[in-house]
Amino acid sequence: MDTQSFANDPGHVVEADRAHVWHHLSQHKPYETIDPRIIVEGKGLRVWDIKGKEHIDAVSGGVWTVNVGYGRERISKAVADQLTKMCFFGGMAGTIPGAQFSEMLTDKMPGLDRVYYANSGSEANEKAFKMVRQISHKHHGGKKYKILYRERDYHGTTITSLSAGGQEERNAQYGPFTPGFVQVPHCLEYRAQDGLAGEEYGVKAAQAIEDVILREGPDTVGALCLEPITAGGGIIVPPKGYWDRVQEICKKYDILLHIDEVVCGVGRTGTWFGYQQFGVQPDIVTMAKGVASGYAAISCCVTTNAVFEQFKDDTDHLSYFRDISTFGGCTAGPAAAIENMKIIEEEDLRGNSTRMGEHLKGNLNALMEKHKWIGDVRGMGLFAGAELVLDRDTKEPVPEKQVAAIVADCMAQGIIIGATNRSLPGFNNTLLFAPPLIATKDDLDQVTDAVDQAIGRVLG
């Protein structure tokens, strides 16, 4: 690790952070007596903090972003070269990397054709919601304005994205919310209340969406927004039959299917996008995080031409999409995304995600045999969760404080894992794993060995 950049006075860096930085998702009261953690370097899937401690990062930058790993010089060089030549121009004009990446991206997404650039997942979802609302006003007399979202799913932090958020604790104290967003039930087979399983449960869980549509009135519903695999809500892979029925329902009632790939996109599950695991054809797909693996800020809202064409009417001065994302005009994002996508292809990181995902799940299943506290293991590719329970028969969740203690124990061992937290009242009990797609068996063995030890120490 190169310590020269901070070796002269690391204490000053810590104090500057303590005094002035408002950290994300963090209670700052403890920082009055303990130091905030400062990460200074990364290489592969390892990072070092300011005290020199090495960690294996099993959550890709803490929030499932650094898909290709740290220290990719070819990405940073591509970004530097592009910024020197042309750093920015507002999105009303095009740029070379913007045009090139849009072609690369849509080539990986048959049936989708248009890319709208922004700078975060929340913003990409906002764009999609605005598109749905404008289509409603332009083509449905303003009536088909409602947007359905699923319990446990998460779509961002802005007020309107939270309006489509199915995590009660994330939403708490931020209302009132944008009207016209309606929740549908989740599809977590492990917690099915009626004893159903497999395809029978999947079809019924999808049918619950149709029930909501019929209750609200199909002529009032414009879109259904879902994660392909619920991420922060507990790594929920929908059962067989679910997505087929969802597609049928959307076509039946002329409802746009908006899939949020902010977490699952760009190789995380083993395919380019999570929805491609299920054979579904969306109308709108949003993405961020792994698009450029954190080397630059970029998000995309990708649509079919059928959606795009509804905004082309030069007889109406309000018909075009009257939206802009200032930093959607940055060229660093698509420049980084181009190299990121090339790396994933050249190194077969989608294939590695599939292979290493099976190894990770195998390790977690072995831990479930050893520890009675693990009630369920689920996931796809290098995206896995282990739900912790006090009793496998009752499925009573392990309290959030004990789950947090397991995460902290792993951190003390030099292994960074995640967990559902402050999201679902009473159900913040799932350990989360999403390491960079370069992970090896040895890396994953070290991760699950740490979890094994932590569970033993915290839960006995």
XYZ file of C-alpha atoms in Angstrom:
460
model
C 0.000 0.000 0.000
C 1.230 3.476 -0.927
C 1.055 5.532 2.267
C 2.979 8.574 1.029
C -0.093 10.659 0.256
C -1.225 10.726 3.883
C 1.801 9.553 5.889
C 2.750 13.059 6.989
C -0.395 13.667 9.018
C -3.111 10.982 8.880
C -4.474 12.293 12.169
C -5.348 15.600 10.523
C -7.297 13.754 7.815
C -9.283 11.888 10.450
C -10.042 15.070 12.367
C -11.042 16.934 9.205
C -13.419 14.095 8.371
C -14.827 14.030 11.903
C -15.374 17.796 11.882
C -16.777 18.329 8.407
C -17.934 15.207 6.539
C -21.573 14.123 6.827
C -21.370 10.386 6.127
C -24.120 8.493 4.351
C -26.386 6.112 6.279
C -24.487 6.829 9.483
C -25.273 7.806 13.057
C -22.504 10.267 13.947
C -22.811 10.252 17.734
C -20.220 7.424 18.079
C -17.679 9.525 16.135
C -17.394 11.755 19.181
C -15.370 8.986 20.818
C -14.203 6.720 17.966
C -12.534 7.525 14.656
C -14.544 7.458 11.430
C -13.220 4.838 9.017
C -11.335 6.298 6.058
C -10.513 4.097 3.072
C -7.417 5.218 1.202
C -6.564 2.595 -1.401
C -7.988 -0.377 -3.248
C -6.521 -3.110 -5.430
C -8.495 -6.014 -6.846
C -11.097 -6.720 -4.194
C -9.000 -5.526 -1.268
C -9.022 -2.100 0.352
C -6.817 -0.461 2.988
C -7.907 2.060 5.596
C -5.911 5.034 6.827
C -4.421 2.950 9.639
C -3.028 0.505 7.087
C -5.434 -2.345 7.824
C -6.271 -4.564 4.852
C -9.843 -5.727 4.167
C -11.471 -8.066 1.674
C -14.421 -6.128 0.284
C -17.389 -8.484 -0.110
C -19.837 -5.672 -0.891
C -18.063 -3.936 -3.809
C -17.486 -0.532 -2.264
C -20.034 -0.861 0.508
C -22.984 -0.336 -1.828
C -22.531 -2.988 -4.557
C -20.788 -0.811 -7.127
C -17.176 -1.784 -7.926
C -18.013 -4.757 -10.158
C -14.616 -5.013 -11.885
C -12.572 -4.369 -8.750
C -10.233 -1.582 -7.704
C -7.140 -0.191 -9.413
C -8.131 -0.574 -13.073
C -5.640 1.739 -14.758
C -7.193 1.374 -18.201
C -10.448 2.858 -16.930
C -8.782 5.774 -15.160
C -6.629 6.468 -18.235
C -9.669 6.418 -20.527
C -11.422 8.876 -18.210
C -8.380 11.179 -17.978
C -7.889 11.214 -21.751
C -11.550 11.967 -22.346
C -11.702 14.742 -19.747
C -8.708 16.447 -21.288
C -10.323 16.394 -24.724
C -13.960 17.168 -23.816
C -15.094 16.988 -20.191
C -18.713 18.043 -20.458
C -21.506 19.303 -22.596
C -25.173 19.420 -21.626
C -27.275 16.505 -22.772
C -29.101 18.517 -25.426
C -26.049 17.724 -27.563
C -24.223 14.434 -27.976
C -20.664 13.369 -27.193
C -18.516 10.647 -28.707
C -18.360 8.390 -25.607
C -22.073 8.936 -25.008
C -22.919 7.747 -28.519
C -20.456 4.852 -28.381
C -21.619 3.521 -25.024
C -25.299 3.797 -25.918
C -24.632 1.533 -28.899
C -22.619 -0.943 -26.794
C -25.257 -0.980 -24.084
C -28.333 -1.471 -26.252
C -26.513 -4.233 -28.112
C -26.612 -6.125 -24.803
C -30.324 -5.384 -24.328
C -32.324 -6.679 -27.341
C -35.622 -4.854 -27.663
C -34.400 -1.674 -25.950
C -33.083 1.177 -28.044
C -32.773 4.555 -26.324
C -30.441 5.643 -23.508
C -31.108 8.672 -21.302
C -28.021 9.590 -19.256
C -28.064 10.832 -15.666
C -25.717 10.495 -12.685
C -27.342 8.263 -10.043
C -29.782 5.397 -9.686
C -32.282 7.602 -7.867
C -32.154 10.078 -10.712
C -32.518 7.385 -13.394
C -35.663 6.143 -11.670
C -36.994 9.706 -11.399
C -36.611 10.006 -15.166
C -38.587 6.811 -15.696
C -41.374 7.995 -13.382
C -41.555 11.316 -15.227
C -41.756 9.510 -18.567
C -44.687 7.450 -17.302
C -46.484 10.541 -16.021
C -45.929 12.471 -19.243
C -47.183 9.560 -21.345
C -50.257 9.486 -19.128
C -50.993 13.170 -19.761
C -50.166 13.098 -23.472
C -51.810 9.813 -24.461
C -54.254 8.806 -21.713
C -55.851 12.059 -20.668
C -53.865 12.105 -17.445
C -55.686 9.058 -16.135
C -53.071 6.288 -16.406
C -50.733 7.897 -13.879
C -50.335 5.391 -11.048
C -47.051 3.573 -10.592
C -46.980 0.276 -8.726
C -43.959 -0.796 -6.667
C -43.237 -3.851 -4.540
C -42.884 -4.275 -0.813
C -39.190 -4.682 0.183
C -37.921 -3.169 -3.115
C -35.862 0.023 -3.093
C -35.518 2.594 -5.881
C -33.573 5.516 -4.458
C -33.410 8.338 -1.945
C -35.230 11.305 -3.484
C -38.736 11.975 -2.209
C -40.371 10.517 -5.323
C -38.021 7.517 -5.392
C -38.898 6.924 -1.750
C -42.556 7.176 -2.787
C -41.849 4.015 -4.776
C -39.863 2.484 -1.921
C -41.058 -0.644 -0.179
C -38.826 -0.298 2.887
C -40.721 1.346 5.711
C -37.743 2.379 7.837
C -35.937 3.989 4.906
C -39.061 6.071 4.265
C -39.754 6.995 7.881
C -39.864 10.748 8.639
C -39.520 11.798 4.977
C -43.192 12.064 4.036
C -45.565 13.262 2.815
C -44.710 11.469 -0.407
C -45.559 11.958 -4.062
C -49.127 10.763 -4.697
C -50.005 8.050 -7.177
C -47.593 5.335 -6.014
C -49.213 2.077 -4.908
C -47.546 -0.891 -3.185
C -47.924 -4.538 -4.224
C -46.920 -7.549 -2.058
C -43.441 -9.061 -2.052
C -42.533 -12.509 -3.414
C -40.290 -13.977 -0.699
C -41.049 -17.690 -0.831
C -39.252 -18.323 2.480
C -41.898 -16.266 4.264
C -44.965 -17.403 2.324
C -47.956 -17.397 4.673
C -50.020 -20.054 2.925
C -47.617 -22.963 2.673
C -47.227 -22.637 -1.096
C -43.833 -23.108 -2.734
C -42.123 -23.104 -6.116
C -44.061 -22.196 -9.235
C -47.386 -22.398 -7.442
C -46.249 -19.688 -5.029
C -44.615 -17.663 -7.823
C -47.851 -17.502 -9.806
C -49.836 -16.560 -6.723
C -47.352 -13.835 -5.760
C -47.676 -12.365 -9.258
C -51.441 -12.707 -9.097
C -51.367 -10.434 -6.052
C -50.125 -7.697 -8.405
C -53.135 -8.186 -10.669
C -55.390 -8.000 -7.631
C -53.983 -4.540 -6.840
C -54.407 -3.444 -10.458
C -58.055 -4.503 -10.440
C -58.609 -2.738 -7.120
C -57.062 0.497 -8.366
C -58.592 0.281 -11.851
C -56.441 -0.877 -14.809
C -57.135 2.360 -16.681
C -55.405 4.297 -13.875
C -52.153 2.263 -13.746
C -49.336 3.382 -16.026
C -46.347 1.332 -14.886
C -45.074 -1.412 -12.617
C -41.591 -0.819 -11.165
C -39.717 -3.852 -9.797
C -36.192 -4.957 -9.017
C -35.392 -8.195 -10.917
C -34.026 -9.574 -7.646
C -34.851 -7.587 -4.525
C -31.515 -6.317 -3.216
C -31.390 -4.423 0.086
C -34.761 -5.862 1.053
C -33.146 -9.249 1.622
C -31.773 -10.698 -1.666
C -35.085 -12.136 -2.867
C -35.018 -14.198 -6.070
C -38.588 -14.456 -7.386
C -39.864 -18.043 -7.660
C -40.352 -19.817 -10.967
C -43.485 -18.649 -12.731
C -43.457 -15.193 -11.173
C -41.887 -13.191 -13.964
C -43.836 -14.987 -16.718
C -47.091 -14.047 -15.018
C -45.915 -10.467 -14.353
C -45.207 -10.029 -18.069
C -48.658 -11.375 -18.975
C -50.341 -9.004 -16.524
C -48.516 -5.940 -17.870
C -49.439 -6.789 -21.461
C -53.034 -7.539 -20.519
C -53.603 -4.107 -18.974
C -51.238 -2.026 -21.165
C -48.935 -1.295 -18.226
C -45.301 -0.325 -18.809
C -42.848 -2.711 -17.117
C -40.010 -0.751 -15.522
C -37.167 -2.900 -14.168
C -34.682 -1.312 -11.774
C -31.249 -2.852 -12.462
C -29.288 -0.370 -10.353
C -27.866 -3.245 -8.273
C -28.337 -6.330 -10.460
C -27.163 -4.809 -13.731
C -23.908 -5.262 -15.634
C -22.954 -8.810 -14.754
C -23.853 -9.069 -11.072
C -26.148 -12.113 -11.486
C -24.174 -13.775 -14.291
C -26.048 -12.184 -17.192
C -25.663 -8.623 -18.373
C -28.901 -7.736 -16.592
C -30.905 -9.514 -13.947
C -34.136 -9.515 -15.960
C -32.381 -11.602 -18.610
C -32.265 -14.482 -16.119
C -36.053 -14.700 -16.331
C -36.822 -14.225 -20.037
C -38.826 -11.046 -19.449
C -38.972 -8.099 -21.872
C -39.212 -4.720 -20.093
C -40.253 -1.367 -21.525
C -37.918 0.668 -19.306
C -34.684 -0.394 -17.566
C -32.754 1.796 -15.132
C -29.167 1.219 -14.009
C -26.223 2.859 -12.221
C -23.626 1.396 -9.771
C -21.843 -1.290 -11.847
C -22.260 0.592 -15.150
C -18.856 2.169 -14.570
C -17.913 0.296 -11.378
C -17.641 3.565 -9.465
C -14.817 4.962 -11.598
C -17.149 7.769 -12.675
C -20.707 8.798 -11.901
C -23.218 7.558 -14.471
C -26.729 6.187 -14.629
C -28.926 5.249 -17.549
C -32.650 5.067 -18.190
C -33.040 2.792 -21.211
C -36.331 2.488 -23.091
C -37.892 0.795 -26.066
C -38.469 2.818 -29.207
C -42.190 2.377 -28.530
C -41.760 4.453 -25.358
C -39.456 6.958 -27.074
C -41.811 7.529 -30.016
C -44.541 8.756 -27.688
C -42.487 11.909 -27.104
C -42.152 12.818 -30.816
C -44.836 15.287 -31.843
C -43.645 18.612 -33.188
C -47.204 19.953 -33.348
C -47.246 20.156 -29.541
C -44.598 22.366 -27.938
C -44.879 20.370 -24.668
C -44.651 16.893 -26.187
C -40.903 16.250 -25.869
C -39.321 15.014 -22.637
C -38.663 18.311 -20.876
C -36.025 17.033 -18.516
C -32.312 17.493 -18.032
C -29.657 15.974 -15.808
C -26.766 18.405 -15.622
C -24.162 15.771 -14.913
C -25.724 13.416 -17.423
C -23.631 15.522 -19.782
C -20.332 14.463 -18.200
C -18.205 12.404 -20.581
C -16.295 10.627 -17.796
C -19.260 8.315 -17.133
C -19.656 6.774 -20.587
C -15.880 6.756 -21.121
C -15.474 4.693 -17.955
C -18.497 2.547 -18.807
C -17.023 1.580 -22.186
C -13.828 0.241 -20.611
C -15.782 -1.351 -17.773
C -17.922 -3.293 -20.235
C -14.870 -4.337 -22.257
C -13.196 -5.693 -19.115
C -16.286 -7.712 -18.197
C -16.316 -9.228 -21.688
C -12.592 -9.841 -22.042
C -12.209 -11.433 -18.601
C -15.509 -13.343 -18.724
C -16.598 -11.789 -15.451
C -20.208 -12.767 -16.090
C -19.089 -16.376 -16.261
C -16.984 -15.900 -13.150
C -19.987 -14.439 -11.362
C -21.968 -17.564 -12.174
C -19.203 -19.992 -11.187
C -18.100 -18.174 -8.055
C -21.722 -17.510 -7.133
C -22.285 -21.243 -6.938
C -19.197 -21.577 -4.739
C -20.387 -18.779 -2.465
C -23.835 -20.303 -2.083
C -22.242 -23.696 -1.452
C -20.171 -22.202 1.357
C -23.217 -20.473 2.834
C -25.259 -23.679 2.649
C -22.460 -25.461 4.493
C -22.660 -22.791 7.184
C -26.409 -23.332 7.354
C -25.789 -27.010 8.118
C -23.397 -25.977 10.883
C -25.302 -23.057 12.406
C -28.962 -23.386 13.353
C -29.246 -19.598 13.134
C -29.202 -19.583 9.326
C -32.736 -20.171 8.101
C -32.373 -19.549 4.374
C -29.659 -19.009 1.762
C -30.622 -17.393 -1.536
C -29.206 -15.439 -4.443
C -27.931 -15.604 -8.003
C -24.391 -15.062 -9.251
C -22.154 -13.095 -6.904
C -25.215 -11.750 -5.144
C -26.264 -13.769 -2.106
C -28.041 -13.485 1.209
C -28.253 -15.562 4.370
C -31.333 -14.906 6.507
C -30.721 -15.310 10.235
C -33.445 -16.650 12.520
C -33.720 -17.529 16.203
C -35.796 -20.610 15.409
C -36.074 -22.391 12.064
C -39.614 -23.570 12.767
C -41.066 -20.189 13.734
C -38.615 -18.247 11.509
C -38.408 -15.543 14.166
C -35.767 -13.079 12.934
C -32.485 -12.565 14.753
C -32.600 -9.006 16.213
C -30.933 -6.312 14.161
C -28.378 -5.514 16.874
C -27.033 -9.059 16.783
C -26.919 -9.041 12.981
C -24.971 -5.778 13.170
C -22.625 -7.389 15.695
C -21.870 -10.178 13.207
C -21.081 -7.613 10.514
C -18.840 -5.730 12.969
C -17.054 -8.940 13.970
C -16.325 -9.671 10.304
C -15.016 -6.125 9.872
C -12.682 -6.628 12.810
C -11.395 -9.730 11.014
C -10.726 -7.662 7.878
C -13.794 -8.836 5.956
C -16.446 -6.336 4.837
C -19.954 -7.803 4.457
C -23.392 -6.186 4.467
C -26.777 -6.694 6.087
C -30.294 -5.394 5.790
C -30.432 -2.439 8.152
C -32.981 0.200 9.131
C -35.128 -0.974 6.239
C -37.833 -3.409 7.328
C -39.160 -3.198 10.893
C -38.407 -6.507 12.590
C -36.846 -8.036 9.494
C -33.381 -6.502 9.261
C -31.913 -9.977 9.634
C -30.228 -10.948 6.365
C -26.472 -10.963 5.763
C -25.671 -9.641 2.280
C -22.799 -10.523 -0.063
C -21.932 -8.863 -3.380
C -18.152 -9.004 -3.909
C -16.485 -7.720 -7.085
C -16.978 -10.053 -10.034
C -13.254 -10.902 -9.979
C -13.616 -12.885 -6.729
C -11.841 -16.255 -6.478
C -12.687 -19.344 -4.446
C -9.948 -18.446 -1.978
C -11.397 -14.952 -1.531
C -14.871 -16.342 -0.910
C -13.563 -18.992 1.473
C -11.979 -16.242 3.554
C -15.265 -14.333 3.573
C -17.380 -17.268 4.713
C -14.746 -18.395 7.243
C -15.049 -14.978 8.855
C -18.852 -15.258 8.893
C -18.537 -18.696 10.484
C -16.395 -17.312 13.293
C -18.580 -14.232 13.762
C -21.799 -16.222 14.052
C -20.125 -18.504 16.567
C -18.990 -15.607 18.712
C -22.192 -13.533 18.515
C -24.894 -16.221 18.543
C -23.008 -19.167 20.034
